[in-house]
CSV table of N, CA and C in Angstrom, one decimal:
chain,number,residue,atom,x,y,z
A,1,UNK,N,148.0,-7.5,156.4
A,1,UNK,CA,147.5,-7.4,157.8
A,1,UNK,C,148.8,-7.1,158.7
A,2,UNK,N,148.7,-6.2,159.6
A,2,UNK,CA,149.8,-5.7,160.5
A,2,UNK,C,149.5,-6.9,161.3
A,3,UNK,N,150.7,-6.8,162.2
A,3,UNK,CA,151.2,-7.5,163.6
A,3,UNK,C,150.2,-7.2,164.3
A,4,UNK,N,149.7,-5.9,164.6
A,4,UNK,CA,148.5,-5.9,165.6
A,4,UNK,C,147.2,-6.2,165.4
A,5,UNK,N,146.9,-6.1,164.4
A,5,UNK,CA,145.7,-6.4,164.1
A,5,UNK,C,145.5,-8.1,164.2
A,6,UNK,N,146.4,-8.8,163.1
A,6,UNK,CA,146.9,-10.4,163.6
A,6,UNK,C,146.3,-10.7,165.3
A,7,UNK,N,147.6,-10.1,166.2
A,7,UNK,CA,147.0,-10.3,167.2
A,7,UNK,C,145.8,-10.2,167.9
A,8,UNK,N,144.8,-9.1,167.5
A,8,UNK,CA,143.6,-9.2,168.2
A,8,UNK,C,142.5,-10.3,167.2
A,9,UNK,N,142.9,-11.2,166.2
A,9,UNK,CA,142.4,-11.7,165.3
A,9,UNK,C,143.0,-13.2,166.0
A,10,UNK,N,144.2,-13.2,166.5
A,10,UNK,CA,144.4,-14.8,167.5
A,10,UNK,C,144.2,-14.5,168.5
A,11,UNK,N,143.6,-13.7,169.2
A,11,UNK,CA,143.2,-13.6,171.0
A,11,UNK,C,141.6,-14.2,170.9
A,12,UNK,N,141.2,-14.8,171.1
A,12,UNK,CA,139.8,-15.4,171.3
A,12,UNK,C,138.9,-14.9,172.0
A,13,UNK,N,137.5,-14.8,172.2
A,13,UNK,CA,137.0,-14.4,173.3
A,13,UNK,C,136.9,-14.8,174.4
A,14,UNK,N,136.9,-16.3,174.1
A,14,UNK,CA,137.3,-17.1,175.5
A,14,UNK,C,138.3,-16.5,176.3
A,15,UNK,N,139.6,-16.3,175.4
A,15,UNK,CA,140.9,-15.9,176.2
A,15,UNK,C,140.5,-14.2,177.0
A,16,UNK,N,140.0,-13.6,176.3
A,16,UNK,CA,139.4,-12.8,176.9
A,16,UNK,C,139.1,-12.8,178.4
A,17,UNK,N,137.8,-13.4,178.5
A,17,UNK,CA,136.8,-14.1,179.6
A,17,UNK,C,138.2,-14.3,180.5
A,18,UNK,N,138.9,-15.5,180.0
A,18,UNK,CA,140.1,-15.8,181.2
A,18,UNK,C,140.5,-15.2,181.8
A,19,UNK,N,141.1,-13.9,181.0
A,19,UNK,CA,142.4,-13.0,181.4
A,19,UNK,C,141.4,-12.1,181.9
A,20,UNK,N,140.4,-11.5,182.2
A,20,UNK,CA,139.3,-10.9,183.0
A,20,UNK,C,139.5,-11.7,184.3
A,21,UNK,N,139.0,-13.2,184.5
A,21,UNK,CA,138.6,-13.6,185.2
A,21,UNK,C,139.7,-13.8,186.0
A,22,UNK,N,141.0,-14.1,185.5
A,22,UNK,CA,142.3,-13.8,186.5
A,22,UNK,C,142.7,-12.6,186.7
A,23,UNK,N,142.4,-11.4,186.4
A,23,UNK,CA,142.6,-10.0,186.6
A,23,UNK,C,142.2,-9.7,187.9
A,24,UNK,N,140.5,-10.3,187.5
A,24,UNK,CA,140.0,-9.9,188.8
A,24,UNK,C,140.3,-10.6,190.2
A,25,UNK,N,140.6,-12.1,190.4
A,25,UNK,CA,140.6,-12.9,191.5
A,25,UNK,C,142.4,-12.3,191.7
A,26,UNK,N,143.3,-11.9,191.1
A,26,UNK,CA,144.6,-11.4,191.6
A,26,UNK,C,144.3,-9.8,192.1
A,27,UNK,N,143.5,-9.3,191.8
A,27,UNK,CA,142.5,-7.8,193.0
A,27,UNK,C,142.4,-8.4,193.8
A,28,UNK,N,141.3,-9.5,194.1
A,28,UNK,CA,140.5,-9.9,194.7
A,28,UNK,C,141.4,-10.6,196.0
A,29,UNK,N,142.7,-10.9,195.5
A,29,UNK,CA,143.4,-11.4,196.5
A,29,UNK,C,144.1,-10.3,197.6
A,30,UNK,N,144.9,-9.2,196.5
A,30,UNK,CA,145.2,-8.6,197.0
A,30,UNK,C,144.1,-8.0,198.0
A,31,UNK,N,142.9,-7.5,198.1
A,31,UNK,CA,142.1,-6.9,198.9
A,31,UNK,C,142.3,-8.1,199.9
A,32,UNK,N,142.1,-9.2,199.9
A,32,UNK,CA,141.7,-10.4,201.0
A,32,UNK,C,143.4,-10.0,201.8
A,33,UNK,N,144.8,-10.0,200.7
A,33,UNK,CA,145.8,-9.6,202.0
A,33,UNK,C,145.5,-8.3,202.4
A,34,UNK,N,145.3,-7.3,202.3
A,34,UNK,CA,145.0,-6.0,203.1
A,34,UNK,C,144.2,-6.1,204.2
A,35,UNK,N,143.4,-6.8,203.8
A,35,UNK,CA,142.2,-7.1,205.1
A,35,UNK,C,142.8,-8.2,206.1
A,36,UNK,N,143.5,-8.9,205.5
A,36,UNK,CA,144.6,-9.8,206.6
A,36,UNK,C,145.3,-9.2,207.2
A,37,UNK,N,145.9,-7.9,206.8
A,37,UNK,CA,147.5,-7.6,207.2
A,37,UNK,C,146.5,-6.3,208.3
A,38,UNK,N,145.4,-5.9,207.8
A,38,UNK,CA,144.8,-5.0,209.3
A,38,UNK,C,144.2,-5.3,210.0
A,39,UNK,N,143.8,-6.8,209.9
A,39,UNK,CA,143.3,-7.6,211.2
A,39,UNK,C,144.3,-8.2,212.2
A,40,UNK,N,145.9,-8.3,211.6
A,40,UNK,CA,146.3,-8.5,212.2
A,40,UNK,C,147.1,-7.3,213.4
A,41,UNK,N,146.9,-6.2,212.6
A,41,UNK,CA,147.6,-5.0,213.5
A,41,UNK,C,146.1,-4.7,215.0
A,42,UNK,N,145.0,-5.0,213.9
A,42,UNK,CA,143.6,-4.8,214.7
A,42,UNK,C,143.3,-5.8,216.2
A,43,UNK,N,144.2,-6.9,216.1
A,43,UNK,CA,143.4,-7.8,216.8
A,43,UNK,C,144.1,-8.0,218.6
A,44,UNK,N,144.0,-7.1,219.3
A,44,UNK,CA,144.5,-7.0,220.3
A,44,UNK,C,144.7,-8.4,221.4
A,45,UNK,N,144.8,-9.4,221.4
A,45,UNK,CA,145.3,-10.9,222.1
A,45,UNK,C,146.4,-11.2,221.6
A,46,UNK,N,146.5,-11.1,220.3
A,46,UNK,CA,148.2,-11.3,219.8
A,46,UNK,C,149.2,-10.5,220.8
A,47,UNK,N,150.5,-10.8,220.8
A,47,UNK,CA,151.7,-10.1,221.5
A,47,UNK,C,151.9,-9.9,220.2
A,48,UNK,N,152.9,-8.5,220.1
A,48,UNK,CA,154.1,-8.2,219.4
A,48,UNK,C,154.9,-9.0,218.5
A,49,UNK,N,155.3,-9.8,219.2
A,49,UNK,CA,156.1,-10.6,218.3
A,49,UNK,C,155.3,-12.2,217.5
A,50,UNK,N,154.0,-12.2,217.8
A,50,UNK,CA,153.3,-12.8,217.0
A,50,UNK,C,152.4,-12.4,215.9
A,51,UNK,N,152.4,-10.5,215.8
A,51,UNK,CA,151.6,-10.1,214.6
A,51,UNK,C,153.1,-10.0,214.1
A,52,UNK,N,154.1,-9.7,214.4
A,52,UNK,CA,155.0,-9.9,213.2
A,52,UNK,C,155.6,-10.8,213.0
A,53,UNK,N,155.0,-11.9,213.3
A,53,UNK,CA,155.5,-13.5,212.6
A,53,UNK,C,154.2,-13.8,211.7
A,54,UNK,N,153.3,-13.3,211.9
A,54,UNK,CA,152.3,-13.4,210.9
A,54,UNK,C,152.0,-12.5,209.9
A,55,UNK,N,152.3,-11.3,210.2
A,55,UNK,CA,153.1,-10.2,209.0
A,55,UNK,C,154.5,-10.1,207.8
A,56,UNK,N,155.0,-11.5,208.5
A,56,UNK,CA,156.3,-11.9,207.9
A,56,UNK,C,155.6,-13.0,207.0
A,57,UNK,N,155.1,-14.3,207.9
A,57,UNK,CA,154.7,-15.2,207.0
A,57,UNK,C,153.7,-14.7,205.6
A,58,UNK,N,152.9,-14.0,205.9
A,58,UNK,CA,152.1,-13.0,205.0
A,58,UNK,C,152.3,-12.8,204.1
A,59,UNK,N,154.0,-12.0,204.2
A,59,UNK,CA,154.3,-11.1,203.0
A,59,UNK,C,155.7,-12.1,202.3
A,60,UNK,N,156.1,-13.2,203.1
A,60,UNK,CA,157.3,-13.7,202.3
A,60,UNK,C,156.2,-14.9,201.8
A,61,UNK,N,155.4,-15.5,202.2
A,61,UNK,CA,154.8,-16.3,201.2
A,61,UNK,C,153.3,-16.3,201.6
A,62,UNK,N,153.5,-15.2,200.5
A,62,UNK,CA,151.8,-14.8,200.2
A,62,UNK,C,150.9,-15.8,200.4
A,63,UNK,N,151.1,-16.1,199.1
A,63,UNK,CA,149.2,-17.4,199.2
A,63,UNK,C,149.1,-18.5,200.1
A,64,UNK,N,150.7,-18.9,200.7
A,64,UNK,CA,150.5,-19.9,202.0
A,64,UNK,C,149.9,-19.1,202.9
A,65,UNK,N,150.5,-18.0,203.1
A,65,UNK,CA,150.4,-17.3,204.4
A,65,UNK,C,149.0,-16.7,204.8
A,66,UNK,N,148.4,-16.0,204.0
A,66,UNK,CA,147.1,-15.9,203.7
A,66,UNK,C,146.4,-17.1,203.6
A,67,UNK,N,146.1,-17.6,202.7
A,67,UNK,CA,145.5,-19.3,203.5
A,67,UNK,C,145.8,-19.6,204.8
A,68,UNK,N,146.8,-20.0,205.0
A,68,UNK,CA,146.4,-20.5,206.7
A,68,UNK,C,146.3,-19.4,207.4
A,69,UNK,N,146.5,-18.2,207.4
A,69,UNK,CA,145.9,-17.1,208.0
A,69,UNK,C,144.3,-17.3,208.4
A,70,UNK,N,143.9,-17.2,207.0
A,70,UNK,CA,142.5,-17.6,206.6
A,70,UNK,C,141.8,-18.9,207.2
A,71,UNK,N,142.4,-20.0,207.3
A,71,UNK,CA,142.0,-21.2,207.7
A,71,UNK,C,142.3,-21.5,209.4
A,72,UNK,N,143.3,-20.7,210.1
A,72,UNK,CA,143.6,-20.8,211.8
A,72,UNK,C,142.7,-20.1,212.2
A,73,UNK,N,142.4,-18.4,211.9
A,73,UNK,CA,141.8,-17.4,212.1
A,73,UNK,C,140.9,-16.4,211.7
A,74,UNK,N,140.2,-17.3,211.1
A,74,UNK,CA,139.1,-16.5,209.8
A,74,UNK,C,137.6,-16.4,210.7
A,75,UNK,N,137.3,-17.1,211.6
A,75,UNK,CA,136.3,-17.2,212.7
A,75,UNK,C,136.4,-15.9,213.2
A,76,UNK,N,137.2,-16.2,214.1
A,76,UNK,CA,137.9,-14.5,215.0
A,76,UNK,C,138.1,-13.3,214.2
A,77,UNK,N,138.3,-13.5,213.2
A,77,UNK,CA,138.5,-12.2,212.1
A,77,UNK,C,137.5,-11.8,211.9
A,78,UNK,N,136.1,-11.9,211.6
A,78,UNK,CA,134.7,-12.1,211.1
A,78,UNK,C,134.0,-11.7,212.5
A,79,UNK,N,134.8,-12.1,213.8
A,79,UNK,CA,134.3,-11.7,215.0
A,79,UNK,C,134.9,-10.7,215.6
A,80,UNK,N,136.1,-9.8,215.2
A,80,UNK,CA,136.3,-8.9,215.4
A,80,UNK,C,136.0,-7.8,214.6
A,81,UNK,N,135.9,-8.1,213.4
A,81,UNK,CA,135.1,-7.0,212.2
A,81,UNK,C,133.6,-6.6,212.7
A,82,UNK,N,133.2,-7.8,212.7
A,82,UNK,CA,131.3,-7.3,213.4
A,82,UNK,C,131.5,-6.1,214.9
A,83,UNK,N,132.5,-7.1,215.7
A,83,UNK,CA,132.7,-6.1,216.8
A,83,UNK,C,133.3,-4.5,216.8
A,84,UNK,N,134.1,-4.1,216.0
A,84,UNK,CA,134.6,-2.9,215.6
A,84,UNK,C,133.3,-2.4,214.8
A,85,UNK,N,132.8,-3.0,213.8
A,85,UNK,CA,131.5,-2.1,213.5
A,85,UNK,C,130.6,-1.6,214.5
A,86,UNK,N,130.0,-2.9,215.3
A,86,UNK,CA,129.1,-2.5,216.3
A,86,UNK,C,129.7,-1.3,217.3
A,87,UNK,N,130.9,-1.4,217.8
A,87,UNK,CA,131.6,-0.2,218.1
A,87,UNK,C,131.5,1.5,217.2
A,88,UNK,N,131.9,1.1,215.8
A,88,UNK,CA,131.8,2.3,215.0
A,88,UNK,C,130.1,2.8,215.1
A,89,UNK,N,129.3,1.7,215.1
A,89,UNK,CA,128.0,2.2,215.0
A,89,UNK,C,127.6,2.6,216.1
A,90,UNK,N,127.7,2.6,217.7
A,90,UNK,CA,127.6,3.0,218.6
A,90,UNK,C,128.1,4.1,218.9
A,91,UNK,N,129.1,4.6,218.3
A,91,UNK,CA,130.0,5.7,218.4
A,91,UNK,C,129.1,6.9,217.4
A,92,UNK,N,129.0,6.5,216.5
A,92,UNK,CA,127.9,7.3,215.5
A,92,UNK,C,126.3,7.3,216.1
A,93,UNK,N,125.8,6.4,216.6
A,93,UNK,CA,124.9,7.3,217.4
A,93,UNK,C,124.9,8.0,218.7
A,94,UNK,N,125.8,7.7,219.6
A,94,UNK,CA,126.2,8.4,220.4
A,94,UNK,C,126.5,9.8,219.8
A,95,UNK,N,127.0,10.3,218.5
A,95,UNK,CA,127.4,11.3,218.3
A,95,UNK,C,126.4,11.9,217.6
A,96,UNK,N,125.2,11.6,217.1
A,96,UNK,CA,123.7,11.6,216.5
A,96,UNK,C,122.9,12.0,217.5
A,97,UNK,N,123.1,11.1,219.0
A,97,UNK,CA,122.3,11.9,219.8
A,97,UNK,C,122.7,13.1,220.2
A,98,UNK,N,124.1,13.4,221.0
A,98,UNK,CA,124.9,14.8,221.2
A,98,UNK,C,124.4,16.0,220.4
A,99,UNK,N,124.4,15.7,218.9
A,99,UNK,CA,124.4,17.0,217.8
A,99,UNK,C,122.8,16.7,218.2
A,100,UNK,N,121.9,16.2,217.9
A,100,UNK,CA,120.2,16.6,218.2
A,100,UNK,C,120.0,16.7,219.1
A,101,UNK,N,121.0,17.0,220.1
A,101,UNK,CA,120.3,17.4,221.7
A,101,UNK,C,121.4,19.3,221.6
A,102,UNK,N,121.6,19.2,220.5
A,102,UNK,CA,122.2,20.7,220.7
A,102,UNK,C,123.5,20.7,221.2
A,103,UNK,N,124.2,20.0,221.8
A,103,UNK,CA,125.0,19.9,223.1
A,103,UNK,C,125.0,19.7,224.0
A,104,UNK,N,123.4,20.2,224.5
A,104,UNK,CA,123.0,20.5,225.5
A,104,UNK,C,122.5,19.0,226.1
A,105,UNK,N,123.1,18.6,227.6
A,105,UNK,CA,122.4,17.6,228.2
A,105,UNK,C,121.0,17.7,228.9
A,106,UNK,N,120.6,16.8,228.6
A,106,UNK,CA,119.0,16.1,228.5
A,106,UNK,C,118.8,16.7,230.6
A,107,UNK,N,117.5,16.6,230.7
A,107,UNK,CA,117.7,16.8,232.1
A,107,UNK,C,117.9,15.5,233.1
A,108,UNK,N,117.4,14.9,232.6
A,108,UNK,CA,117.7,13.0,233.1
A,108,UNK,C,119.3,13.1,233.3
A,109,UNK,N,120.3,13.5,232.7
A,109,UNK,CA,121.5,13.9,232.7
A,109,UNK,C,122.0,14.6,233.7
A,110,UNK,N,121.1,15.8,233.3
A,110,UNK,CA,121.7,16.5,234.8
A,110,UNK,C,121.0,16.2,236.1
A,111,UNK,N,120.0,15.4,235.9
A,111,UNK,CA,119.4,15.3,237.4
A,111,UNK,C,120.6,14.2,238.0
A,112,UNK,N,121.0,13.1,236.8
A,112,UNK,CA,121.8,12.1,237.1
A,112,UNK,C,123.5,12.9,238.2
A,113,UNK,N,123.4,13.7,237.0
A,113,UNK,CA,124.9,14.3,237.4
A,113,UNK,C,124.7,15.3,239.3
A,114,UNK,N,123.9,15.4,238.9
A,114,UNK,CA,123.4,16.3,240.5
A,114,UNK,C,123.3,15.2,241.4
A,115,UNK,N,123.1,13.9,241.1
A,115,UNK,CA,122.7,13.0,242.4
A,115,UNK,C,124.0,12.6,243.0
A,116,UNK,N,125.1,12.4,241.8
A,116,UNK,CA,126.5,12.1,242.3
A,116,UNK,C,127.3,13.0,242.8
A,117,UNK,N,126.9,14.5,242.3
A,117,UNK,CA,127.5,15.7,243.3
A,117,UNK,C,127.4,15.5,244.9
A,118,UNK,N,125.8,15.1,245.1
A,118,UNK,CA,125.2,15.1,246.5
A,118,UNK,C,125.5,13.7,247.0
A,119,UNK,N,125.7,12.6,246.3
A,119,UNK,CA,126.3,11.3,246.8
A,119,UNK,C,127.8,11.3,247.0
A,120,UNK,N,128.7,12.8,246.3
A,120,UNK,CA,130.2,13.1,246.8
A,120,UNK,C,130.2,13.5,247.8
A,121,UNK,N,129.0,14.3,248.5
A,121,UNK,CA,129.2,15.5,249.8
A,121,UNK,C,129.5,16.7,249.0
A,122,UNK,N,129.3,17.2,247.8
A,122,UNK,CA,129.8,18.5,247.3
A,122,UNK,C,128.8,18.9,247.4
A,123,UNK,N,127.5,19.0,247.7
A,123,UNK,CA,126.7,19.8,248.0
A,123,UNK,C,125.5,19.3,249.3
A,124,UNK,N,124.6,20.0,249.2
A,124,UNK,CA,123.6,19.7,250.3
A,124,UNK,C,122.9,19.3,250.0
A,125,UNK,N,121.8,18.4,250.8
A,125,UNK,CA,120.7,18.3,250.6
A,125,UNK,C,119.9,19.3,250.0
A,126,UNK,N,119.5,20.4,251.2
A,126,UNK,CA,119.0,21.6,250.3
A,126,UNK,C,119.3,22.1,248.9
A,127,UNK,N,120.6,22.2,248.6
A,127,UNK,CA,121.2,22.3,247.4
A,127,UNK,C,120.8,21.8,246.1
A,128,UNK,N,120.7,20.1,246.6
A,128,UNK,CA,120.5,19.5,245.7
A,128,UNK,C,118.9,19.7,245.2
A,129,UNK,N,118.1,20.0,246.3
A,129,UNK,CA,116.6,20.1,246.1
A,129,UNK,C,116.4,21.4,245.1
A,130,UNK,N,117.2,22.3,245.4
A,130,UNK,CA,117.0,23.5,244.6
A,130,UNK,C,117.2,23.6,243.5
A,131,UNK,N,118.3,22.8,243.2
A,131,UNK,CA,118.8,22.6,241.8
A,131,UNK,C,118.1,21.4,241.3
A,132,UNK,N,117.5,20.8,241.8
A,132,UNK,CA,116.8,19.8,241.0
A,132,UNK,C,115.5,20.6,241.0
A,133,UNK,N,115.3,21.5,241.3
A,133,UNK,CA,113.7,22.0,240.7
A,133,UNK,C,114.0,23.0,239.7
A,134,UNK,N,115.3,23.5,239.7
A,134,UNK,CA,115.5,24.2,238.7
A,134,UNK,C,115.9,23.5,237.3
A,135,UNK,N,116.3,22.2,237.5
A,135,UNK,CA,116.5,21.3,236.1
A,135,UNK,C,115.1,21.3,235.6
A,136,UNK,N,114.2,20.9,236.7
A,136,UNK,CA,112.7,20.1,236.4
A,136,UNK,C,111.8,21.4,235.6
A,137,UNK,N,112.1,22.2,235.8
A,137,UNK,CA,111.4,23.5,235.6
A,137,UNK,C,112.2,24.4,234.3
A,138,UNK,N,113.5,23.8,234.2
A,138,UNK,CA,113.9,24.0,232.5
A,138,UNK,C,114.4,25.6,233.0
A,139,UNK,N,114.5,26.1,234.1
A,139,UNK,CA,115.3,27.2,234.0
A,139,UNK,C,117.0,27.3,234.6
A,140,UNK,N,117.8,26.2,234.7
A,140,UNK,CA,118.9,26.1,235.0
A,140,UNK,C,119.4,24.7,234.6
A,141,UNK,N,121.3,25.0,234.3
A,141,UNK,CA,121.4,23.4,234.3
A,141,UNK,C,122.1,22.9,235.4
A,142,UNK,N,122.6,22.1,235.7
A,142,UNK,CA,123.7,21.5,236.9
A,142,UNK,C,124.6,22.3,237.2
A,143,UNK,N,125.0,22.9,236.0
A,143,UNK,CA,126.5,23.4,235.8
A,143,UNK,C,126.3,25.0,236.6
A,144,UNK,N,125.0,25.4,235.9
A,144,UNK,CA,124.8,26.5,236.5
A,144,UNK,C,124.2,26.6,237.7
A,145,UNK,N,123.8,25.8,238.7
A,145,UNK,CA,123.2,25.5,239.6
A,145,UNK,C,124.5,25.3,241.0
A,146,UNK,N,125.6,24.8,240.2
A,146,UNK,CA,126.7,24.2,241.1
A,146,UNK,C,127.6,25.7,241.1
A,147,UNK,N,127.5,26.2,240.2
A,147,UNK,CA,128.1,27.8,240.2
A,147,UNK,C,127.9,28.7,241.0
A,148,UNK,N,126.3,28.2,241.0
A,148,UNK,CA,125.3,29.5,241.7
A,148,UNK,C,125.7,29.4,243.1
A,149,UNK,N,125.9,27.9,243.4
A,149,UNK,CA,125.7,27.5,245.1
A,149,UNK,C,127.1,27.1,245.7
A,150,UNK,N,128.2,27.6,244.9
A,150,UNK,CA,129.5,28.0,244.7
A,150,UNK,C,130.6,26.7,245.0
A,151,UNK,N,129.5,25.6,244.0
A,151,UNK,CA,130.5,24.1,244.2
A,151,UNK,C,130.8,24.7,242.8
A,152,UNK,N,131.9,23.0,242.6
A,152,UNK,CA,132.6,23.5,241.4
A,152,UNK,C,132.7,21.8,240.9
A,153,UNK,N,132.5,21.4,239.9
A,153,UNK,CA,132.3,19.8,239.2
A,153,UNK,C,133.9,19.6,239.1
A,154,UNK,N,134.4,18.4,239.2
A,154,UNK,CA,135.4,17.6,238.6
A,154,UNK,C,135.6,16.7,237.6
């Protein structure tokens, strides 16, 4: 019997299972510091010199530093994550609505945008009546309305 064979003949399956099951929880950690070390760049109330005292403690002693990372600020972390999603996910539908509207703004949009022209003084009364029947009636938009009647948007 060779040396290698020997060896896979004293490695047990238990030992197996082990060295799996520590393979994975030393991933498992490393992901947990990644996700520490971008919460801490992420979390805007820190000053400067306190994400890098906790980017220091972090990385010179890991599993302390991460633990009590974990154990001061794990609440807040979990409450900034939900908040940056709910942000990400608002951003994606905002940009869901934009692409199925064409580009093109809604007339509720431009009637909006026409009220604050006429609540600037950049246009008239009249003005505004004209171009709000041309929104309502789907043959003009603000933009072209403010062109026609020779204002110009800011």
């Amino acid at each position: 019997m060779t040396a290698q064979t020997y060896l896979a003949y004293d490695y047990p399956l238990l030992g197996a299972f082990w060295t799996m099951l520590v393979f994975f929880l030393w991933i498992m950690w490393f992901v947990l510091l990644f996700r520490i070390i971008g919460d801490i760049f992420r979390d805007d109330q820190l000053s400067g010199w306190a994400k890098a005292g906790w980017l220091v403690f972090c990385i010179l002693l890991p599993f302390l530093g991460v633990f009590v990372y974990v154990i001061a600020r794990g609440k807040s972390m979990g409450r900034r994550e939900i908040k940056q999603a709910r942000a990400q996910q608002d951003e994606f539908k905002a940009y869901i609505r934009e692409t199925a509207s064409g580009g093109q703004p809604s007339s509720v949009d431009e009637l909006a945008r026409l009220s604050e022209i006429r609540d600037r003084g950049d246009i008239t009364n009249e003005e505004f009546r004209r171009a709000k029947e041309l929104v309502l009636t789907g043959h003009g938009s603000a933009q072209q309305t403010g062109s026609a009647t020779g204002t110009s948007h800011r």
